[in-house]
Amino acid sequence: MFEVDKIRQDFPALSQKVYGKSLIYLDNAATTQKPQVVIDAVNEMNNGINGNIHRGIHYLSSLCTERYEAARETVQHFLHAAKKEEIVLTSGTTAAINLVAFSFGERYIQNGDEILISEAEHHSNIVPWQLLCKRKGAKIKVLPIYKDGGLAVKQLPQYLSPKTKLCCITQMSNVLGIVNPIKEIVSIAHTHQVPVLVDGAQGIVHQDIDVQDIDCDFYVFSGHKLYGPTGTGILYGKEKWLDAMPPYQGGGDMIASVSFEQTTYAELPLKFEAGTANYIGAHGLKTAIDYLNQLGLPAIQVYEQSLLNYALQQLLLIEGLQIYGTATPKSGLVSFNIKGLHPADTAMLLDKMGIAARSGHLCAQPLMQRFGIQSMLRLSFSFYNTKEEIDKAVTALVKARQMLIH
Ligand code: PLP
């Protein structure tokens, strides 16, 4: 039994009212609410357990360093990574992808090379590669999706060539909710000697991840989507790549020695962590992961899948509603349009009824173009949502439709 009523009490944000209505928060793919333990963990450090890490030998510095490194170990175990040196703490998915785009790009990308991405990527997994390609005279290739949103994995070998230097694919689309067969993709890419970066921003929230089993070369995610603080994130990279890649940013903490003539760099992972790290956020992220482990990822997955199935069933009863991304497996969210309604108008009406939904291009304009539209409406679920909330959202959508059409 998944005790959702009890779990909801862990999240103070869920009991607030907006416009006098009880909040129904269905924008979890954008960011998740924080459990009290995470809020407490961050507050405790801001209230006094605060000393800059790695440099000081005083009590507070040592304690914060311990907590920061404990966070790294927690993430290592959470991802089932082989070594803690393979875990780089960043400010989020975007920062992690930009790190790889710059650093891997500096070392390995040359004029005429190709980087393969998919048609269903978030802008964060498109634009850093475009910037890299501009710098280096390389080219982006795009693996298409089918009409139902499924990735054309069968075509993958045709898109890989000796020029392909990296393949960057989302584990789960933040628009379609479709979960890509990452392990299979990695295996195909590796037979062509192409390393793979997996954008796990959405994927990690809904399932257990084992980077060694997937065998991906890089895996990135954001803390704030995983019930942790904003400004936290992770880059997992196989040691052989991280070792070979040059530093991304220069500054304190990433050096071994500095003179005006020459600087040598710190060992992994500090080589990639220039400047004062977000050690308070890291402790918050560790607390969030501990919390999730306590709830149990398999139980979370089963419950969230039942919410999604219920939502799909109920939404399809609404006249004129079209869902984008009908392929399976699908997880955690549903994006759609209702004939005759602009998603921004609908989201605004839902908001006034206390329901937080997302509308717009969802940071995936190429995907919108693929479907020949400008925007969608998205409901995204967490284990703290309920079927009653979905019922209320569906009723609100029907009401919005009546208001806007008739
Ligand atoms: N990739 C995917 C699939 C996402 O859904 C998001 C955020 O919505 C990102 C990358 C970017 O994450 P962040 O803004 O936390 O860096």
Short mmCIF file of C-alpha atoms and ligand atoms in Angstrom, two decimals:
data_model
loop_
_atom_site.label_atom_id
_atom_site.label_comp_id
_atom_site.label_asym_id
_atom_site.label_seq_id
_atom_site.Cartn_x
_atom_site.Cartn_y
_atom_site.Cartn_z
CA MET A 1 0.00 0.00 0.00
CA PHE A 2 1.31 3.40 -0.99
CA GLU A 3 0.12 5.75 1.75
CA VAL A 4 -0.28 8.88 -0.31
CA ASP A 5 -2.29 10.82 2.32
CA LYS A 6 0.51 10.33 4.81
CA ILE A 7 3.17 11.18 2.22
CA ARG A 8 1.41 14.41 1.30
CA GLN A 9 1.86 15.62 4.86
CA ASP A 10 5.62 15.60 4.25
CA PHE A 11 5.19 18.34 1.64
CA PRO A 12 4.12 21.69 3.14
CA ALA A 13 3.64 23.27 -0.30
CA LEU A 14 0.77 20.90 -1.05
CA SER A 15 -1.48 22.22 1.69
CA GLN A 16 -1.48 25.82 0.46
CA LYS A 17 -4.36 27.56 -1.25
CA VAL A 18 -4.09 29.56 -4.46
CA TYR A 19 -6.88 32.01 -5.27
CA GLY A 20 -8.69 30.55 -2.28
CA LYS A 21 -8.63 27.03 -3.79
CA SER A 22 -6.67 24.04 -2.55
CA LEU A 23 -3.58 23.75 -4.74
CA ILE A 24 -3.48 20.85 -7.19
CA TYR A 25 0.11 20.76 -8.36
CA LEU A 26 0.48 19.04 -11.72
CA ASP A 27 3.65 20.70 -13.00
CA ASN A 28 6.10 18.24 -11.51
CA ALA A 29 8.09 17.79 -14.70
CA ALA A 30 9.07 21.47 -14.43
CA THR A 31 10.00 21.21 -10.77
CA THR A 32 8.87 19.19 -7.78
CA GLN A 33 7.83 20.35 -4.31
CA LYS A 34 10.19 19.63 -1.42
CA PRO A 35 9.58 17.37 1.55
CA GLN A 36 10.00 18.92 4.99
CA VAL A 37 13.19 16.92 5.58
CA VAL A 38 14.85 18.64 2.63
CA ILE A 39 13.66 22.07 3.76
CA ASP A 40 14.97 21.32 7.27
CA ALA A 41 18.31 20.05 5.98
CA VAL A 42 18.91 23.22 3.97
CA ASN A 43 17.66 25.48 6.78
CA GLU A 44 19.84 23.78 9.35
CA MET A 45 22.93 24.54 7.30
CA ASN A 46 21.89 28.10 6.53
CA ASN A 47 21.20 28.57 10.23
CA GLY A 48 24.74 27.81 11.27
CA ILE A 49 26.37 24.73 9.80
CA ASN A 50 28.09 26.85 7.23
CA GLY A 51 31.76 26.93 6.36
CA ASN A 52 33.31 26.91 2.90
CA ILE A 53 34.35 23.39 1.94
CA HIS A 54 37.64 21.68 1.04
CA ARG A 55 39.75 24.65 2.13
CA GLY A 56 39.34 25.29 5.82
CA ILE A 57 40.47 23.07 8.65
CA HIS A 58 38.05 24.55 11.18
CA TYR A 59 35.03 22.66 12.52
CA LEU A 60 32.36 24.13 10.25
CA SER A 61 34.45 23.78 7.12
CA SER A 62 35.22 20.15 7.92
CA LEU A 63 31.58 19.36 8.68
CA CYS A 64 30.36 20.95 5.46
CA THR A 65 33.07 19.15 3.49
CA GLU A 66 31.98 15.86 5.05
CA ARG A 67 28.37 16.53 4.10
CA TYR A 68 29.28 17.55 0.57
CA GLU A 69 31.32 14.40 0.02
CA ALA A 70 28.58 12.30 1.65
CA ALA A 71 26.18 13.74 -0.93
CA ARG A 72 28.52 12.61 -3.69
CA GLU A 73 28.58 9.08 -2.26
CA THR A 74 24.81 8.99 -1.93
CA VAL A 75 24.48 9.97 -5.60
CA GLN A 76 27.08 7.36 -6.55
CA HIS A 77 25.02 4.63 -4.89
CA PHE A 78 21.76 6.03 -6.25
CA LEU A 79 23.13 5.79 -9.80
CA HIS A 80 25.02 2.56 -9.09
CA ALA A 81 28.19 4.23 -10.38
CA ALA A 82 31.45 2.38 -9.94
CA LYS A 83 33.38 5.22 -8.31
CA LYS A 84 32.61 8.44 -6.51
CA GLU A 85 35.22 10.16 -8.69
CA GLU A 86 32.77 9.72 -11.56
CA ILE A 87 30.19 11.97 -9.88
CA VAL A 88 30.57 15.69 -10.61
CA LEU A 89 28.27 18.05 -8.74
CA THR A 90 26.86 20.79 -10.97
CA SER A 91 24.07 23.33 -10.75
CA GLY A 92 21.70 21.22 -12.86
CA THR A 93 21.15 19.24 -16.04
CA THR A 94 21.79 22.24 -18.25
CA ALA A 95 25.10 23.00 -16.53
CA ALA A 96 26.14 19.35 -16.79
CA ILE A 97 25.38 19.16 -20.52
CA ASN A 98 27.21 22.43 -21.16
CA LEU A 99 30.20 21.06 -19.24
CA VAL A 100 30.36 18.00 -21.49
CA ALA A 101 29.69 20.05 -24.64
CA PHE A 102 32.60 22.33 -23.83
CA SER A 103 35.07 19.90 -22.35
CA PHE A 104 34.42 16.76 -24.41
CA GLY A 105 34.07 19.10 -27.38
CA GLU A 106 37.47 20.71 -26.77
CA ARG A 107 39.16 17.34 -26.65
CA TYR A 108 37.32 15.27 -29.22
CA ILE A 109 35.27 17.33 -31.71
CA GLN A 110 36.77 18.56 -34.93
CA ASN A 111 35.70 20.16 -38.15
CA GLY A 112 33.33 17.85 -40.04
CA ASP A 113 32.44 15.68 -37.04
CA GLU A 114 28.84 14.85 -36.18
CA ILE A 115 26.82 14.82 -32.96
CA LEU A 116 23.66 12.79 -32.95
CA ILE A 117 20.64 13.90 -30.94
CA SER A 118 16.96 12.98 -31.20
CA GLU A 119 13.93 14.89 -32.39
CA ALA A 120 12.45 14.78 -28.89
CA GLU A 121 15.13 16.66 -26.97
CA HIS A 122 14.72 19.49 -24.50
CA HIS A 123 16.44 22.71 -25.63
CA SER A 124 19.10 21.94 -23.00
CA ASN A 125 20.13 18.91 -25.03
CA ILE A 126 20.11 20.79 -28.33
CA VAL A 127 21.55 24.26 -27.91
CA PRO A 128 24.84 23.36 -26.13
CA TRP A 129 25.60 21.00 -29.04
CA GLN A 130 24.74 23.70 -31.56
CA LEU A 131 27.12 26.09 -29.81
CA LEU A 132 29.81 23.42 -29.89
CA CYS A 133 29.18 22.70 -33.57
CA LYS A 134 29.50 26.41 -34.37
CA ARG A 135 32.81 26.62 -32.52
CA LYS A 136 34.24 23.53 -34.16
CA GLY A 137 32.61 23.39 -37.58
CA ALA A 138 30.80 20.18 -36.66
CA LYS A 139 27.24 19.15 -37.53
CA ILE A 140 24.17 18.00 -35.63
CA LYS A 141 22.23 15.02 -36.93
CA VAL A 142 18.74 14.28 -35.69
CA LEU A 143 17.29 10.82 -35.13
CA PRO A 144 13.56 11.13 -35.90
CA ILE A 145 10.55 9.99 -33.92
CA TYR A 146 7.51 8.23 -35.32
CA LYS A 147 4.03 9.76 -35.37
CA ASP A 148 3.22 8.08 -32.06
CA GLY A 149 6.26 9.71 -30.44
CA GLY A 150 8.37 6.55 -30.31
CA LEU A 151 12.02 7.03 -31.20
CA ALA A 152 13.11 5.46 -34.51
CA VAL A 153 15.72 3.27 -32.80
CA LYS A 154 15.71 0.85 -35.75
CA GLN A 155 17.11 3.65 -37.89
CA LEU A 156 19.87 4.44 -35.40
CA PRO A 157 22.65 2.49 -37.20
CA GLN A 158 22.01 4.54 -40.36
CA TYR A 159 22.56 7.74 -38.39
CA LEU A 160 25.89 6.60 -36.96
CA SER A 161 29.02 7.00 -39.03
CA PRO A 162 32.77 7.25 -38.41
CA LYS A 163 32.14 11.01 -38.17
CA THR A 164 29.75 10.59 -35.22
CA LYS A 165 31.63 11.50 -32.04
CA LEU A 166 28.79 11.56 -29.49
CA CYS A 167 25.15 10.55 -29.23
CA CYS A 168 22.99 12.62 -26.82
CA ILE A 169 19.55 11.23 -26.03
CA THR A 170 16.92 11.88 -23.43
CA GLN A 171 15.91 8.95 -21.28
CA MET A 172 12.35 10.26 -21.02
CA SER A 173 10.82 13.04 -23.07
CA ASN A 174 9.61 15.98 -20.99
CA VAL A 175 6.88 16.50 -23.62
CA LEU A 176 5.74 13.03 -24.65
CA GLY A 177 6.54 11.13 -21.47
CA ILE A 178 7.91 8.31 -23.62
CA VAL A 179 10.78 6.38 -22.09
CA ASN A 180 13.47 5.56 -24.63
CA PRO A 181 15.21 2.16 -24.68
CA ILE A 182 18.43 3.70 -23.44
CA LYS A 183 20.28 0.46 -22.86
CA GLU A 184 19.61 -0.68 -26.41
CA ILE A 185 20.59 2.73 -27.80
CA VAL A 186 23.87 2.66 -25.87
CA SER A 187 24.59 -0.85 -27.06
CA ILE A 188 24.00 0.07 -30.73
CA ALA A 189 26.05 3.27 -30.44
CA HIS A 190 28.90 1.40 -28.76
CA THR A 191 29.09 -1.13 -31.58
CA HIS A 192 29.94 1.94 -33.70
CA GLN A 193 32.41 3.19 -31.05
CA VAL A 194 30.17 6.16 -30.30
CA PRO A 195 29.84 7.23 -26.66
CA VAL A 196 26.40 8.19 -25.33
CA LEU A 197 25.22 10.99 -23.06
CA VAL A 198 21.84 10.31 -21.45
CA ASP A 199 19.71 13.27 -20.37
CA GLY A 200 18.14 11.84 -17.24
CA ALA A 201 16.36 15.02 -16.09
CA GLN A 202 12.96 13.32 -16.36
CA GLY A 203 13.97 9.67 -16.41
CA ILE A 204 15.58 9.55 -13.00
CA VAL A 205 12.45 10.86 -11.31
CA HIS A 206 10.35 7.86 -12.23
CA GLN A 207 12.60 4.82 -12.18
CA ASP A 208 15.65 3.18 -10.70
CA ILE A 209 18.84 3.98 -12.63
CA ASP A 210 21.93 1.82 -12.96
CA VAL A 211 24.52 3.61 -15.07
CA GLN A 212 26.78 0.56 -15.15
CA ASP A 213 23.98 -1.64 -16.41
CA ILE A 214 22.94 0.95 -19.02
CA ASP A 215 26.65 1.37 -19.78
CA CYS A 216 26.15 5.01 -20.78
CA ASP A 217 29.20 7.23 -20.91
CA PHE A 218 27.54 10.28 -19.35
CA TYR A 219 24.32 10.65 -17.37
CA VAL A 220 22.97 14.01 -16.21
CA PHE A 221 20.09 15.17 -14.02
CA SER A 222 18.78 18.07 -11.91
CA GLY A 223 18.22 18.04 -8.15
CA HIS A 224 15.14 20.27 -8.21
CA LYS A 225 13.12 17.79 -10.28
CA LEU A 226 14.06 15.06 -7.82
CA TYR A 227 12.57 16.73 -4.72
CA GLY A 228 15.91 18.39 -3.93
CA PRO A 229 16.99 22.04 -3.94
CA THR A 230 17.27 24.21 -7.04
CA GLY A 231 20.81 24.89 -8.19
CA THR A 232 21.91 21.29 -7.74
CA GLY A 233 22.59 18.69 -10.38
CA ILE A 234 24.80 15.83 -11.38
CA LEU A 235 27.11 14.84 -14.15
CA TYR A 236 28.04 11.17 -14.09
CA GLY A 237 30.88 10.38 -16.47
CA LYS A 238 32.95 7.28 -16.98
CA GLU A 239 36.35 7.88 -15.46
CA LYS A 240 38.15 7.28 -18.76
CA TRP A 241 36.29 10.21 -20.37
CA LEU A 242 36.43 12.59 -17.43
CA ASP A 243 40.13 11.92 -17.04
CA ALA A 244 40.81 12.73 -20.67
CA MET A 245 38.65 15.85 -20.78
CA PRO A 246 40.15 19.28 -19.99
CA PRO A 247 38.64 21.46 -17.23
CA TYR A 248 35.52 23.41 -18.13
CA GLN A 249 35.91 26.38 -15.79
CA GLY A 250 38.95 27.64 -13.92
CA GLY A 251 39.02 28.86 -10.34
CA GLY A 252 39.43 27.74 -6.76
CA ASP A 253 39.05 24.07 -5.81
CA MET A 254 39.82 22.70 -9.29
CA ILE A 255 43.59 23.18 -9.07
CA ALA A 256 46.53 21.21 -7.70
CA SER A 257 49.01 24.09 -7.97
CA VAL A 258 49.00 27.55 -9.51
CA SER A 259 51.75 29.86 -10.61
CA PHE A 260 51.64 32.67 -13.13
CA GLU A 261 53.46 30.42 -15.54
CA GLN A 262 51.54 27.21 -15.14
CA THR A 263 48.61 25.58 -13.37
CA THR A 264 48.08 21.91 -12.68
CA TYR A 265 44.63 20.58 -12.04
CA ALA A 266 43.01 18.70 -9.20
CA GLU A 267 42.18 15.01 -9.54
CA LEU A 268 38.66 13.91 -10.45
CA PRO A 269 36.04 15.01 -9.73
CA LEU A 270 37.26 18.35 -8.36
CA LYS A 271 38.85 19.18 -11.71
CA PHE A 272 35.31 19.97 -12.85
CA GLU A 273 34.09 21.77 -9.73
CA ALA A 274 35.62 25.24 -9.93
CA GLY A 275 34.67 27.82 -7.32
CA THR A 276 32.62 27.52 -4.15
CA ALA A 277 30.31 24.57 -4.60
CA ASN A 278 26.66 24.55 -3.58
CA TYR A 279 27.42 22.38 -0.56
CA ILE A 280 24.22 23.32 1.22
CA GLY A 281 22.22 22.34 -1.84
CA ALA A 282 24.22 19.12 -2.13
CA HIS A 283 23.25 18.19 1.42
CA GLY A 284 19.63 18.95 0.49
CA LEU A 285 19.92 16.70 -2.56
CA LYS A 286 21.36 13.90 -0.44
CA THR A 287 18.43 14.29 1.96
CA ALA A 288 15.97 14.13 -0.95
CA ILE A 289 17.57 10.92 -2.26
CA ASP A 290 17.53 9.38 1.23
CA TYR A 291 13.84 10.29 1.44
CA LEU A 292 13.09 8.67 -1.94
CA ASN A 293 15.05 5.55 -1.01
CA GLN A 294 12.97 5.29 2.14
CA LEU A 295 9.72 5.48 0.16
CA GLY A 296 11.15 2.92 -2.24
CA LEU A 297 11.61 3.59 -5.93
CA PRO A 298 9.74 0.47 -7.12
CA ALA A 299 6.67 1.45 -5.07
CA ILE A 300 6.87 5.01 -6.40
CA GLN A 301 7.07 3.71 -9.95
CA VAL A 302 4.03 1.44 -9.61
CA TYR A 303 1.95 4.19 -8.00
CA GLU A 304 2.92 6.84 -10.56
CA GLN A 305 2.19 4.46 -13.41
CA SER A 306 -1.30 3.86 -12.03
CA LEU A 307 -1.85 7.63 -11.85
CA LEU A 308 -0.73 8.06 -15.45
CA ASN A 309 -2.94 5.23 -16.71
CA TYR A 310 -5.91 6.69 -14.87
CA ALA A 311 -5.22 10.18 -16.24
CA LEU A 312 -4.94 8.88 -19.81
CA GLN A 313 -8.22 7.03 -19.45
CA GLN A 314 -10.08 10.03 -18.04
CA LEU A 315 -8.59 12.64 -20.35
CA LEU A 316 -9.58 10.69 -23.45
CA LEU A 317 -13.23 11.11 -22.41
CA ILE A 318 -12.94 14.85 -23.08
CA GLU A 319 -14.31 15.81 -26.49
CA GLY A 320 -11.68 16.96 -28.97
CA LEU A 321 -8.72 16.05 -26.77
CA GLN A 322 -5.63 14.80 -28.57
CA ILE A 323 -2.73 13.26 -26.72
CA TYR A 324 0.81 13.61 -28.07
CA GLY A 325 3.00 10.58 -27.52
CA THR A 326 0.93 7.42 -27.51
CA ALA A 327 3.84 4.99 -27.81
CA THR A 328 4.86 2.96 -24.79
CA PRO A 329 6.47 2.75 -22.33
CA LYS A 330 5.27 6.12 -21.14
CA SER A 331 5.73 7.57 -17.72
CA GLY A 332 4.85 10.44 -15.42
CA LEU A 333 3.21 13.00 -17.69
CA VAL A 334 0.75 13.65 -20.46
CA SER A 335 0.72 16.48 -23.03
CA PHE A 336 -2.29 17.26 -25.17
CA ASN A 337 -4.42 19.83 -26.95
CA ILE A 338 -8.16 20.26 -26.99
CA LYS A 339 -9.61 21.18 -30.36
CA GLY A 340 -10.60 24.84 -30.48
CA LEU A 341 -8.76 25.79 -27.27
CA HIS A 342 -5.46 27.58 -26.94
CA PRO A 343 -3.37 25.80 -24.29
CA ALA A 344 -2.37 29.14 -22.68
CA ASP A 345 -6.05 30.09 -22.19
CA THR A 346 -6.84 26.67 -20.78
CA ALA A 347 -3.84 26.75 -18.41
CA MET A 348 -4.90 30.20 -17.21
CA LEU A 349 -8.41 29.01 -16.42
CA LEU A 350 -7.05 25.91 -14.66
CA ASP A 351 -4.77 28.16 -12.64
CA LYS A 352 -7.75 30.19 -11.42
CA MET A 353 -9.29 26.90 -10.29
CA GLY A 354 -6.16 26.15 -8.24
CA ILE A 355 -4.59 23.75 -10.73
CA ALA A 356 -0.96 24.24 -11.74
CA ALA A 357 -0.48 22.90 -15.28
CA ARG A 358 2.12 23.81 -17.87
CA SER A 359 1.42 25.24 -21.32
CA GLY A 360 3.65 26.42 -24.15
CA HIS A 361 6.41 24.89 -26.22
CA LEU A 362 7.70 23.03 -23.14
CA CYS A 363 11.30 23.90 -24.07
CA ALA A 364 11.03 21.66 -27.12
CA GLN A 365 10.24 23.85 -30.11
CA PRO A 366 11.56 21.36 -32.70
CA LEU A 367 9.17 18.78 -31.30
CA MET A 368 6.27 21.25 -31.59
CA GLN A 369 7.28 21.79 -35.23
CA ARG A 370 7.31 18.02 -35.70
CA PHE A 371 3.66 17.91 -34.67
CA GLY A 372 2.83 21.08 -36.64
CA ILE A 373 1.74 23.07 -33.59
CA GLN A 374 2.99 25.93 -31.43
CA SER A 375 2.19 24.68 -27.98
CA MET A 376 0.65 21.99 -25.78
CA LEU A 377 -0.84 21.65 -22.33
CA ARG A 378 0.96 19.29 -19.95
CA LEU A 379 -0.06 17.58 -16.72
CA SER A 380 2.85 15.92 -14.95
CA PHE A 381 2.53 13.71 -11.92
CA SER A 382 4.36 12.90 -8.73
CA PHE A 383 3.83 10.17 -6.15
CA TYR A 384 2.15 12.82 -3.98
CA ASN A 385 -0.67 13.34 -6.50
CA THR A 386 -3.95 11.47 -6.26
CA LYS A 387 -6.69 10.15 -8.54
CA GLU A 388 -9.03 12.69 -6.91
CA GLU A 389 -6.75 15.47 -8.10
CA ILE A 390 -6.82 14.03 -11.61
CA ASP A 391 -10.63 13.92 -11.45
CA LYS A 392 -10.66 17.58 -10.45
CA ALA A 393 -8.26 18.49 -13.25
CA VAL A 394 -10.45 16.65 -15.78
CA THR A 395 -13.58 18.39 -14.48
CA ALA A 396 -11.74 21.72 -14.72
CA LEU A 397 -10.74 20.97 -18.31
CA VAL A 398 -14.33 20.18 -19.25
CA LYS A 399 -15.42 23.43 -17.61
CA ALA A 400 -12.68 25.37 -19.41
CA ARG A 401 -13.81 23.84 -22.69
CA GLN A 402 -17.41 24.90 -22.06
CA MET A 403 -16.29 28.44 -21.18
CA LEU A 404 -14.00 28.83 -24.15
CA ILE A 405 -16.02 27.09 -26.85
CA HIS A 406 -19.66 27.75 -26.06
N1 PLP B 1 16.28 17.90 -20.06
C1 PLP B 1 15.00 17.57 -19.84
C2 PLP B 1 14.45 16.32 -20.45
C3 PLP B 1 14.20 18.40 -19.04
O1 PLP B 1 12.93 18.07 -18.84
C4 PLP B 1 14.77 19.56 -18.49
C5 PLP B 1 13.95 20.48 -17.70
O2 PLP B 1 12.74 20.57 -17.88
C6 PLP B 1 16.12 19.83 -18.73
C7 PLP B 1 16.85 18.99 -19.52
C8 PLP B 1 16.79 21.03 -18.14
O3 PLP B 1 16.84 20.96 -16.76
P1 PLP B 1 17.36 22.17 -15.88
O4 PLP B 1 16.60 23.38 -16.34
O5 PLP B 1 17.03 21.78 -14.48
O6 PLP B 1 18.80 22.31 -16.10
#
